[in-house]
Short mmCIF file of C-alpha atoms in Angstrom, two decimals:
data_model
loop_
_atom_site.label_atom_id
_atom_site.label_comp_id
_atom_site.label_asym_id
_atom_site.label_seq_id
_atom_site.Cartn_x
_atom_site.Cartn_y
_atom_site.Cartn_z
CA MET I 4 24.33 17.38 -84.88
CA PHE I 5 25.91 14.53 -82.94
CA LEU I 6 24.71 13.09 -79.72
CA ASP I 7 26.72 10.79 -77.58
CA ALA I 8 29.74 9.06 -78.95
CA ASP I 9 33.37 9.52 -79.54
CA MET I 10 33.70 11.63 -82.63
CA ASN I 11 36.68 9.97 -84.24
CA VAL I 12 36.04 11.81 -87.47
CA ILE I 13 34.17 15.05 -88.11
CA LEU I 14 31.54 14.27 -90.74
CA ILE I 15 30.49 16.97 -93.15
CA GLU I 16 27.50 17.06 -95.49
CA PRO I 17 28.56 17.80 -99.09
CA ASN I 18 26.19 20.79 -99.24
CA GLU I 19 27.81 22.36 -96.18
CA LEU I 20 31.00 23.02 -98.15
CA ASN I 21 31.44 26.30 -99.97
CA ALA I 22 33.26 26.74 -103.29
CA ARG I 23 36.64 26.92 -101.54
CA ASN I 24 35.94 23.67 -99.68
CA GLU I 25 35.47 25.50 -96.41
CA VAL I 26 32.80 24.85 -93.83
CA THR I 27 31.77 26.73 -90.72
CA LEU I 28 30.42 24.47 -88.01
CA GLU I 29 28.15 25.74 -85.27
CA ASP I 30 26.69 22.61 -83.76
CA ARG I 31 27.90 19.66 -81.69
CA ARG I 32 30.80 19.19 -84.05
CA ALA I 33 32.09 22.67 -83.23
CA GLU I 34 31.54 21.95 -79.56
CA HIS I 35 33.50 18.72 -79.87
CA ILE I 36 36.38 20.44 -81.67
CA VAL I 37 36.53 23.27 -79.15
CA GLN I 38 35.90 21.39 -75.91
CA VAL I 39 37.15 17.86 -76.46
CA LEU I 40 39.85 18.27 -79.09
CA GLN I 41 40.76 21.76 -77.84
CA GLY I 42 41.31 22.77 -81.44
CA VAL I 43 43.37 25.83 -82.28
CA GLU I 44 43.99 27.68 -85.54
CA GLY I 45 46.25 25.73 -87.84
CA GLN I 46 45.47 22.35 -86.28
CA SER I 47 44.51 19.45 -88.55
CA LEU I 48 41.61 17.13 -87.84
CA ARG I 49 40.32 13.92 -89.36
CA ILE I 50 37.25 14.67 -91.41
CA GLY I 51 34.97 12.80 -93.80
CA ARG I 52 32.51 13.88 -96.48
CA ILE I 53 29.28 12.02 -95.84
CA ASP I 54 29.00 9.14 -98.32
CA GLY I 55 32.38 10.19 -99.68
CA PRO I 56 36.08 10.15 -98.85
CA LEU I 57 37.91 10.75 -95.61
CA GLY I 58 40.36 13.61 -95.40
CA THR I 59 41.91 16.35 -93.33
CA GLY I 60 40.37 19.57 -92.07
CA MET I 61 42.63 22.43 -91.16
CA ILE I 62 41.22 24.81 -88.58
CA ARG I 63 41.07 28.33 -90.07
CA ALA I 64 39.22 30.01 -87.23
CA VAL I 65 37.83 29.14 -83.81
CA GLY I 66 35.09 31.15 -82.12
CA LYS I 67 33.33 30.48 -78.85
CA ALA I 68 30.92 28.06 -80.52
CA THR I 69 31.98 28.05 -84.15
CA VAL I 70 34.83 26.48 -86.04
CA THR I 71 35.81 27.06 -89.65
CA LEU I 72 37.64 24.26 -91.43
CA ARG I 73 39.45 24.14 -94.77
CA CYS I 74 38.78 20.66 -96.09
CA LEU I 75 40.96 18.37 -98.12
CA PHE I 76 39.49 15.01 -99.11
CA ASN I 77 42.43 12.99 -100.22
CA SER I 78 41.51 9.35 -99.79
CA GLU I 79 39.15 6.89 -101.40
CA PRO I 80 35.69 6.56 -99.87
CA PRO I 81 35.56 3.64 -97.42
CA PRO I 82 34.23 0.46 -99.02
CA ARG I 83 30.54 -0.31 -98.67
CA PRO I 84 30.07 -2.70 -95.73
CA LEU I 85 29.56 -6.32 -96.80
CA VAL I 86 26.77 -7.08 -94.38
CA ASP I 87 23.10 -6.13 -94.73
CA LEU I 88 20.52 -6.62 -92.01
CA LEU I 89 16.92 -7.77 -92.13
CA LEU I 90 15.60 -6.99 -88.68
CA ALA I 91 12.15 -7.52 -87.25
CA LEU I 92 11.43 -4.08 -85.81
CA PRO I 93 12.21 -4.07 -82.07
CA ARG I 94 10.43 -1.99 -79.43
CA PRO I 95 11.01 1.74 -80.01
CA LYS I 96 13.15 2.01 -76.87
CA VAL I 97 15.48 -0.68 -78.17
CA MET I 98 15.44 0.56 -81.78
CA LYS I 99 16.34 4.04 -80.59
CA ARG I 100 19.66 2.93 -79.19
CA LEU I 101 20.38 0.48 -81.98
CA TRP I 102 20.92 2.90 -84.89
CA ALA I 103 24.33 4.15 -83.82
CA PRO I 104 25.80 0.71 -83.01
CA LEU I 105 24.53 -0.65 -86.34
CA ALA I 106 26.23 2.16 -88.23
CA SER I 107 29.40 1.73 -86.21
CA LEU I 108 29.54 -2.02 -86.83
CA GLY I 109 29.13 -1.46 -90.58
CA ILE I 110 25.83 -2.31 -92.26
CA GLY I 111 25.16 -1.56 -95.92
CA HIS I 112 21.39 -1.70 -95.93
CA ILE I 113 19.11 -1.97 -92.89
CA HIS I 114 15.76 -3.53 -93.70
CA LEU I 115 13.27 -3.21 -90.88
CA THR I 116 10.32 -5.52 -91.20
CA ASN I 117 7.08 -6.39 -89.60
CA ALA I 118 6.58 -9.94 -88.30
CA GLN I 119 3.92 -11.78 -86.35
CA ARG I 120 5.49 -10.87 -83.01
CA VAL I 121 6.13 -7.22 -83.85
CA GLU I 122 3.52 -4.79 -82.50
CA ARG I 123 2.05 -2.55 -85.22
CA TYR I 124 2.45 0.60 -83.14
CA TYR I 125 6.23 0.23 -83.24
CA PHE I 126 6.02 1.55 -86.82
CA ASP I 127 4.50 4.84 -85.66
CA SER I 128 7.38 5.66 -83.34
CA HIS I 129 9.45 8.82 -83.77
CA VAL I 130 12.54 6.64 -83.63
CA LEU I 131 11.85 5.80 -87.29
CA GLU I 132 11.62 9.42 -88.44
CA PRO I 133 14.25 10.02 -91.13
CA ASP I 134 15.87 13.05 -89.46
CA PHE I 135 16.21 11.25 -86.17
CA VAL I 136 17.52 8.12 -87.84
CA ARG I 137 20.12 10.05 -89.80
CA LEU I 138 21.45 11.79 -86.71
CA GLN I 139 21.88 8.49 -84.95
CA LEU I 140 23.50 6.81 -87.93
CA LEU I 141 25.96 9.67 -88.34
CA GLU I 142 26.86 9.34 -84.68
CA GLY I 143 27.75 5.70 -85.23
CA LEU I 144 29.74 6.50 -88.37
CA ALA I 145 31.70 9.24 -86.61
CA GLN I 146 32.57 6.73 -83.90
CA ALA I 147 33.78 4.15 -86.43
CA MET I 148 35.48 6.59 -88.85
CA ASP I 149 33.19 5.69 -91.70
CA THR I 150 31.30 7.98 -94.06
CA ARG I 151 28.81 5.64 -95.68
CA VAL I 152 25.36 6.13 -94.27
CA PRO I 153 23.50 2.82 -94.18
CA GLN I 154 20.43 2.71 -96.39
CA VAL I 155 17.25 2.16 -94.41
CA SER I 156 14.05 0.55 -95.69
CA ILE I 157 10.90 -0.10 -93.73
CA HIS I 158 8.72 -3.03 -94.75
CA LYS I 159 5.31 -3.35 -93.20
CA GLN I 160 4.60 -6.78 -94.66
CA PHE I 161 6.95 -9.68 -94.23
CA LYS I 162 5.54 -12.12 -96.78
CA PRO I 163 5.55 -9.78 -99.81
CA LEU I 164 9.01 -8.63 -98.78
CA LEU I 165 10.36 -12.16 -98.97
CA GLU I 166 8.33 -13.31 -101.95
CA ASP I 167 8.40 -10.27 -104.21
CA GLN I 168 11.19 -7.92 -103.21
CA LEU I 169 14.04 -9.86 -101.69
CA ASP I 170 15.73 -10.98 -104.87
CA ALA I 171 15.91 -7.42 -106.16
CA LEU I 172 17.21 -6.20 -102.79
CA ALA I 173 19.71 -8.91 -101.96
CA GLY I 174 20.12 -11.04 -105.05
CA ASP I 175 23.51 -12.60 -104.61
CA SER I 176 23.88 -12.23 -100.87
CA LEU I 177 24.43 -15.25 -98.72
CA ARG I 178 21.31 -15.35 -96.55
CA ILE I 179 21.33 -16.41 -92.93
CA ALA I 180 18.65 -16.10 -90.28
CA ALA I 181 19.19 -16.34 -86.54
CA ASP I 182 16.99 -18.84 -84.74
CA PRO I 183 17.41 -19.98 -81.13
CA ALA I 184 16.51 -23.55 -82.14
CA ALA I 185 19.16 -23.79 -84.87
CA THR I 186 22.43 -25.57 -84.23
CA GLN I 187 24.58 -24.37 -87.11
CA ARG I 188 27.06 -21.71 -86.02
CA VAL I 189 27.61 -18.48 -87.93
CA HIS I 190 31.16 -19.56 -88.72
CA GLN I 191 29.92 -22.72 -90.38
CA ALA I 192 27.34 -20.92 -92.50
CA VAL I 193 29.51 -17.96 -93.49
CA GLY I 194 33.06 -19.36 -93.44
CA ASN I 195 34.94 -20.04 -96.69
CA GLN I 196 33.00 -17.61 -98.83
CA PRO I 197 34.52 -15.94 -101.87
CA ASP I 198 36.16 -12.59 -101.24
CA GLN I 199 33.67 -9.71 -101.13
CA GLN I 200 30.73 -12.05 -100.63
CA ARG I 201 27.78 -10.03 -99.30
CA VAL I 202 25.78 -11.45 -96.41
CA LEU I 203 22.18 -10.70 -95.50
CA LEU I 204 21.59 -11.43 -91.82
CA ALA I 205 18.00 -11.80 -90.62
CA ILE I 206 17.20 -11.31 -86.93
CA GLY I 207 13.70 -11.96 -85.61
CA PRO I 208 11.57 -10.20 -83.00
CA GLU I 209 12.25 -10.63 -79.29
CA GLY I 210 9.59 -13.35 -79.17
CA GLY I 211 11.21 -15.12 -82.12
CA TRP I 212 10.06 -15.89 -85.66
CA THR I 213 6.88 -17.96 -86.00
CA GLU I 214 7.05 -21.38 -87.61
CA PHE I 215 5.43 -19.89 -90.72
CA GLU I 216 8.06 -17.17 -90.91
CA LEU I 217 10.88 -19.67 -90.44
CA GLN I 218 9.51 -21.78 -93.29
CA LEU I 219 9.23 -18.72 -95.50
CA LEU I 220 12.81 -17.77 -94.71
CA LYS I 221 14.03 -21.27 -95.51
CA GLN I 222 12.05 -21.31 -98.77
CA HIS I 223 13.88 -18.14 -99.74
CA ARG I 224 17.34 -19.58 -99.23
CA PHE I 225 18.02 -18.44 -95.69
CA GLU I 226 20.17 -20.83 -93.71
CA LEU I 227 19.34 -20.91 -90.03
CA VAL I 228 22.11 -20.17 -87.55
CA THR I 229 22.07 -20.34 -83.79
CA THR I 230 21.69 -17.18 -81.74
CA GLY I 231 24.08 -18.61 -79.17
CA HIS I 232 23.50 -20.13 -75.76
CA ARG I 233 21.82 -17.16 -74.07
CA ILE I 234 18.66 -15.17 -74.81
CA LEU I 235 19.76 -11.60 -75.53
CA ARG I 236 17.90 -8.33 -75.93
CA SER I 237 17.52 -7.37 -79.61
CA ASP I 238 20.23 -4.75 -79.56
CA THR I 239 22.76 -6.99 -77.83
CA ALA I 240 21.83 -9.87 -80.16
CA CYS I 241 22.34 -7.67 -83.23
CA THR I 242 25.81 -6.63 -82.13
CA ALA I 243 26.71 -10.21 -81.26
CA LEU I 244 25.52 -11.70 -84.55
CA ILE I 245 26.96 -8.97 -86.77
CA THR I 246 30.29 -9.41 -84.98
CA LEU I 247 30.25 -13.14 -85.68
CA VAL I 248 29.42 -12.58 -89.36
CA TYR I 249 32.34 -10.18 -89.83
CA ASP I 250 34.62 -12.50 -87.91
CA ALA I 251 33.62 -15.39 -90.18
CA LEU I 252 34.12 -13.26 -93.30
CA GLN I 253 37.71 -12.46 -92.35
CA MET Q 14 12.56 -4.09 -59.39
CA PHE Q 15 13.25 -4.52 -63.10
CA LEU Q 16 13.60 -1.88 -65.68
CA ASP Q 17 13.55 -2.48 -69.37
CA ALA Q 18 14.04 -5.92 -70.76
CA ASP Q 19 12.23 -9.04 -71.57
CA MET Q 20 11.71 -10.88 -68.32
CA ASN Q 21 12.25 -14.44 -69.48
CA VAL Q 22 12.46 -15.62 -65.91
CA ILE Q 23 11.05 -14.08 -62.73
CA LEU Q 24 13.98 -13.72 -60.33
CA ILE Q 25 13.35 -13.97 -56.63
CA GLU Q 26 15.64 -13.05 -53.74
CA PRO Q 27 16.05 -15.93 -51.28
CA ASN Q 28 14.88 -13.73 -48.41
CA GLU Q 29 11.63 -12.92 -50.19
CA LEU Q 30 10.44 -16.50 -49.77
CA ASN Q 31 8.42 -17.46 -46.72
CA ALA Q 32 8.59 -20.82 -44.95
CA ARG Q 33 6.14 -22.39 -47.43
CA ASN Q 34 8.24 -21.19 -50.36
CA GLU Q 35 5.70 -18.55 -51.29
CA VAL Q 36 6.42 -15.01 -52.33
CA THR Q 37 4.12 -12.04 -52.89
CA LEU Q 38 5.44 -9.68 -55.54
CA GLU Q 39 4.35 -6.04 -55.72
CA ASP Q 40 6.87 -4.47 -58.03
CA ARG Q 41 7.76 -4.61 -61.72
CA ARG Q 42 7.73 -8.37 -61.61
CA ALA Q 43 4.06 -8.37 -60.57
CA GLU Q 44 3.37 -5.81 -63.30
CA HIS Q 45 5.10 -8.02 -65.84
CA ILE Q 46 3.16 -11.11 -64.76
CA VAL Q 47 -0.17 -9.27 -64.81
CA GLN Q 48 0.26 -7.11 -67.89
CA VAL Q 49 2.66 -8.93 -70.17
CA LEU Q 50 2.16 -12.57 -69.25
CA GLN Q 51 -1.52 -12.01 -68.36
CA GLY Q 52 -1.09 -14.46 -65.54
CA VAL Q 53 -4.08 -16.12 -63.95
CA GLU Q 54 -4.45 -18.30 -60.88
CA GLY Q 55 -3.06 -21.76 -61.42
CA GLN Q 56 -0.70 -20.68 -64.21
CA SER Q 57 2.96 -21.76 -64.03
CA LEU Q 58 5.85 -19.41 -64.72
CA ARG Q 59 9.58 -19.81 -65.10
CA ILE Q 60 11.27 -18.53 -61.99
CA GLY Q 61 14.76 -18.47 -60.56
CA ARG Q 62 16.18 -18.03 -57.07
CA ILE Q 63 18.89 -15.41 -57.29
CA ASP Q 64 22.31 -17.12 -57.24
CA GLY Q 65 20.46 -20.42 -57.07
CA PRO Q 66 18.41 -22.82 -59.19
CA LEU Q 67 15.74 -22.19 -61.79
CA GLY Q 68 12.28 -23.55 -61.22
CA THR Q 69 8.56 -23.08 -61.59
CA GLY Q 70 6.27 -20.63 -59.87
CA MET Q 71 2.58 -21.44 -59.67
CA ILE Q 72 0.32 -18.40 -59.39
CA ARG Q 73 -1.73 -18.68 -56.19
CA ALA Q 74 -3.36 -15.27 -56.33
CA VAL Q 75 -3.42 -12.24 -58.62
CA GLY Q 76 -4.41 -8.78 -57.41
CA LYS Q 77 -4.41 -5.51 -59.31
CA ALA Q 78 -0.72 -5.01 -58.66
CA THR Q 79 0.29 -8.03 -56.63
CA VAL Q 80 0.98 -11.63 -57.47
CA THR Q 81 1.54 -14.50 -55.07
CA LEU Q 82 3.62 -17.42 -56.30
CA ARG Q 83 4.21 -20.87 -54.86
CA CYS Q 84 7.81 -21.66 -55.81
CA LEU Q 85 9.39 -24.95 -56.71
CA PHE Q 86 13.11 -24.90 -57.46
CA ASN Q 87 13.78 -28.18 -59.15
CA SER Q 88 16.87 -27.72 -61.30
CA GLU Q 89 20.56 -27.23 -60.74
CA PRO Q 90 21.81 -23.65 -60.53
CA PRO Q 91 23.15 -22.50 -63.90
CA PRO Q 92 26.93 -22.90 -64.18
CA ARG Q 93 29.10 -19.91 -63.38
CA PRO Q 94 29.98 -18.12 -66.64
CA LEU Q 95 33.48 -18.92 -67.88
CA VAL Q 96 34.41 -15.38 -68.83
CA ASP Q 97 35.52 -12.58 -66.51
CA LEU Q 98 35.98 -9.00 -67.59
CA LEU Q 99 38.63 -6.43 -66.72
CA LEU Q 100 37.20 -3.19 -68.04
CA ALA Q 101 38.65 0.30 -67.91
CA LEU Q 102 35.72 2.23 -66.50
CA PRO Q 103 33.80 3.91 -69.34
CA ARG Q 104 31.91 7.22 -69.16
CA PRO Q 105 28.95 6.96 -66.76
CA LYS Q 106 26.46 7.23 -69.61
CA VAL Q 107 28.01 4.22 -71.31
CA MET Q 108 28.55 2.26 -68.09
CA LYS Q 109 24.90 2.78 -67.18
CA ARG Q 110 23.65 0.86 -70.17
CA LEU Q 111 26.39 -1.75 -70.04
CA TRP Q 112 25.42 -3.57 -66.83
CA ALA Q 113 22.40 -5.41 -68.19
CA PRO Q 114 24.07 -6.56 -71.43
CA LEU Q 115 27.11 -7.80 -69.48
CA ALA Q 116 24.90 -9.86 -67.18
CA SER Q 117 22.91 -11.18 -70.13
CA LEU Q 118 26.04 -12.20 -72.04
CA GLY Q 119 27.34 -14.08 -69.00
CA ILE Q 120 30.26 -12.66 -66.99
CA GLY Q 121 31.48 -14.25 -63.78
CA HIS Q 122 33.36 -11.31 -62.31
CA ILE Q 123 33.38 -7.74 -63.59
CA HIS Q 124 36.50 -5.84 -62.59
CA LEU Q 125 36.26 -2.14 -63.30
CA THR Q 126 39.59 -0.39 -63.25
CA ASN Q 127 41.13 3.00 -63.53
CA ALA Q 128 43.57 3.65 -66.37
CA GLN Q 129 45.46 6.63 -67.71
CA ARG Q 130 42.66 7.58 -70.07
CA VAL Q 131 39.83 7.11 -67.56
CA GLU Q 132 38.61 10.33 -65.91
CA ARG Q 133 38.69 10.17 -62.11
CA TYR Q 134 35.18 11.58 -61.79
CA TYR Q 135 33.73 8.51 -63.48
CA PHE Q 136 34.26 6.70 -60.17
CA ASP Q 137 31.92 9.08 -58.34
CA SER Q 138 28.97 8.35 -60.60
CA HIS Q 139 25.72 6.96 -59.26
CA VAL Q 140 25.91 4.27 -61.94
CA LEU Q 141 28.41 2.49 -59.67
CA GLU Q 142 26.16 2.50 -56.60
CA PRO Q 143 25.57 -1.10 -55.49
CA ASP Q 144 21.75 -0.90 -55.47
CA PHE Q 145 21.64 0.57 -58.95
CA VAL Q 146 24.17 -1.94 -60.24
CA ARG Q 147 22.25 -4.88 -58.81
CA LEU Q 148 18.98 -3.77 -60.41
CA GLN Q 149 20.65 -3.54 -63.80
CA LEU Q 150 22.42 -6.86 -63.44
CA LEU Q 151 19.19 -8.61 -62.44
CA GLU Q 152 17.53 -7.13 -65.50
CA GLY Q 153 20.18 -8.70 -67.71
CA LEU Q 154 19.93 -12.04 -65.91
CA ALA Q 155 16.13 -12.10 -66.25
CA GLN Q 156 16.58 -11.50 -69.97
CA ALA Q 157 19.06 -14.35 -70.32
CA MET Q 158 17.37 -16.80 -67.90
CA ASP Q 159 20.32 -16.87 -65.57
CA THR Q 160 20.38 -16.49 -61.79
CA ARG Q 161 24.04 -15.88 -61.07
CA VAL Q 162 24.69 -12.25 -60.32
CA PRO Q 163 28.12 -11.25 -61.61
CA GLN Q 164 30.53 -10.19 -58.91
CA VAL Q 165 31.66 -6.60 -59.29
CA SER Q 166 34.94 -5.11 -58.07
CA ILE Q 167 36.12 -1.57 -58.51
CA HIS Q 168 39.84 -0.91 -58.68
CA LYS Q 169 41.05 2.65 -58.53
CA GLN Q 170 44.67 1.82 -59.32
CA PHE Q 171 45.67 -0.19 -62.34
CA LYS Q 172 49.29 -0.99 -61.50
CA PRO Q 173 48.70 -2.48 -58.02
CA LEU Q 174 45.77 -4.40 -59.46
CA LEU Q 175 47.96 -6.10 -62.01
CA GLU Q 176 51.04 -6.48 -59.85
CA ASP Q 177 49.57 -7.46 -56.51
CA GLN Q 178 46.00 -8.68 -56.91
CA LEU Q 179 45.55 -10.28 -60.29
CA ASP Q 180 46.97 -13.69 -59.50
CA ALA Q 181 44.62 -14.09 -56.56
CA LEU Q 182 41.67 -12.88 -58.64
CA ALA Q 183 42.27 -14.75 -61.87
CA GLY Q 184 45.01 -17.24 -61.23
CA ASP Q 185 44.49 -19.85 -63.90
CA SER Q 186 42.46 -17.83 -66.36
CA LEU Q 187 43.68 -17.39 -69.88
CA ARG Q 188 44.31 -13.67 -70.12
CA ILE Q 189 43.64 -11.65 -73.24
CA ALA Q 190 43.57 -7.88 -73.75
CA ALA Q 191 41.95 -6.08 -76.65
CA ASP Q 192 44.20 -3.64 -78.50
CA PRO Q 193 43.41 -1.94 -81.81
CA ALA Q 194 47.04 -2.38 -82.91
CA ALA Q 195 47.10 -6.13 -82.29
CA THR Q 196 46.69 -8.55 -85.18
CA GLN Q 197 45.94 -11.81 -83.37
CA ARG Q 198 42.26 -12.69 -83.50
CA VAL Q 199 40.26 -13.81 -80.49
CA HIS Q 200 39.77 -17.22 -82.08
CA GLN Q 201 43.51 -17.71 -82.34
CA ALA Q 202 44.18 -16.73 -78.75
CA VAL Q 203 41.25 -18.59 -77.18
CA GLY Q 204 40.67 -21.53 -79.52
CA ASN Q 205 41.69 -25.07 -78.50
CA GLN Q 206 41.57 -24.49 -74.77
CA PRO Q 207 40.80 -27.29 -72.33
CA ASP Q 208 37.15 -27.68 -71.40
CA GLN Q 209 36.01 -25.26 -68.69
CA GLN Q 210 39.02 -23.01 -69.22
CA ARG Q 211 38.26 -19.61 -67.70
CA VAL Q 212 39.12 -16.48 -69.69
CA LEU Q 213 39.84 -13.02 -68.37
CA LEU Q 214 39.16 -10.43 -71.09
CA ALA Q 215 40.65 -6.94 -70.64
CA ILE Q 216 39.12 -4.02 -72.51
CA GLY Q 217 40.70 -0.59 -72.37
CA PRO Q 218 39.26 2.93 -72.20
CA GLU Q 219 37.75 4.60 -75.25
CA GLY Q 220 41.06 6.34 -75.87
CA GLY Q 221 42.91 3.01 -75.62
CA TRP Q 222 45.53 1.65 -73.22
CA THR Q 223 48.75 3.63 -72.92
CA GLU Q 224 52.02 2.03 -73.96
CA PHE Q 225 52.90 1.61 -70.30
CA GLU Q 226 49.63 -0.15 -69.60
CA LEU Q 227 50.07 -2.44 -72.58
CA GLN Q 228 53.53 -3.41 -71.36
CA LEU Q 229 52.18 -4.08 -67.90
CA LEU Q 230 49.42 -6.27 -69.34
CA LYS Q 231 51.93 -8.21 -71.41
CA GLN Q 232 54.23 -8.66 -68.41
CA HIS Q 233 51.29 -10.20 -66.59
CA ARG Q 234 50.59 -12.81 -69.25
CA PHE Q 235 47.92 -11.01 -71.24
CA GLU Q 236 47.96 -11.87 -74.91
CA LEU Q 237 46.89 -8.99 -77.12
CA VAL Q 238 44.00 -9.53 -79.50
CA THR Q 239 42.59 -7.24 -82.13
CA THR Q 240 39.46 -5.23 -81.46
CA GLY Q 241 38.42 -5.74 -85.08
CA HIS Q 242 38.47 -3.44 -88.07
CA ARG Q 243 36.22 -0.68 -86.71
CA ILE Q 244 36.43 1.65 -83.71
CA LEU Q 245 33.44 0.87 -81.50
CA ARG Q 246 31.94 2.56 -78.48
CA SER Q 247 32.88 0.76 -75.23
CA ASP Q 248 29.52 -0.94 -74.79
CA THR Q 249 29.40 -2.19 -78.38
CA ALA Q 250 33.03 -3.29 -78.15
CA CYS Q 251 32.34 -5.24 -74.94
CA THR Q 252 29.44 -7.13 -76.49
CA ALA Q 253 31.45 -7.84 -79.63
CA LEU Q 254 34.53 -9.13 -77.81
CA ILE Q 255 32.64 -11.20 -75.23
CA THR Q 256 30.69 -12.77 -78.09
CA LEU Q 257 33.92 -13.71 -79.86
CA VAL Q 258 35.38 -15.21 -76.69
CA TYR Q 259 32.33 -17.41 -76.11
CA ASP Q 260 32.28 -18.38 -79.77
CA ALA Q 261 35.95 -19.40 -79.57
CA LEU Q 262 35.35 -21.38 -76.36
CA GLN Q 263 32.66 -23.50 -78.00
#
């Protein structure tokens, strides 16, 4: 079920639990418990119910490749992350490795969009298939000890997205868009916001937004912020900008 | 020669240039010029001499898989990045994909070190082989339009590194170390430094520094800074922390 991260919490789908709140794992989670955590009967592990609370799982039985846990979910669900992302779809190779970091950094809603400098075939890639996406997102959540799976929306037209859908999707969010030519820093645009202010961060394609797209963003209340002094690959740029937004929100 | 990034500058080794400052490329750079940039005779491209200045390359000839450039290096070399990194060696799979982002973010010297929670076999991985490392670093530099290849040192013992070598390696640098238990933010530790102040950023293994290691870091003038509110994979954490250091230095 999980691929390549530290599993700092074992995440469990609600429908995997039986009536006694027990679950028998047979996949990578079992492997992780047996091989990495060297779990033994009676041991307690950090667990989380996907989109629900964190809790404790007590190991009831360990087989060669199976683990049975008795689950107790005794904390509030983690809060929904305050930051949403509007990202011009990167190359499949880059998008593939971006899902887990995005989930680990904490994104409420990931909007992937077309743009002038996005190639249409990117949208046909298997890296956008829901099952694949979910696996990757869960990997990032397990790393970060979160349970809230980011929502994902795919928008094949940029202009209708901004003109017709954005207000419904991100009504009260502070809107910022990264642009290499901008001079305003993230801290200036995002600092001193009210508590719990949501932020929608827009990040363009590797070739940048077009002038038309920048105008459209500005018309729809996006403030432009600098991407920093170096040109970064999309995935590195996403991590950098999301980090700055959370730092400014603190 | 290059692997998987935007090539925003074509980087050329000094010894590839002939006496007339011409170079004939036959590798990924030629591919990029022919296929991505659709270069034609007479066209000018951004180039850089590795560890030297940026400049302009004029295409003299284009073959099916070869490109000949006449090179003019007419700008100062980019400044040496102000940030150095002391990183507990991550798993090979993570280290492999970290080289290019580190070079693109701008690191002067990358010190990889052992630590209690680093597995010894990580040091035997092919992802530390100099040729492989250089390829990855050049990829990151080409992305970020830089020419300065980060220096890389590998330290198999943490204590002697801190006690005997650190002052020679990073004498006047401001020293900070990321620790999940710390409360001081990067901005607090790094803000208000003199212009051109160098910073040495230490990032521990995925399991964290041990108490002994933290004490040793503190004894050697490292201030502890928080890693933020989420547990991130080493590569994501590196990008996040380096971004915050540069933001604080601005």
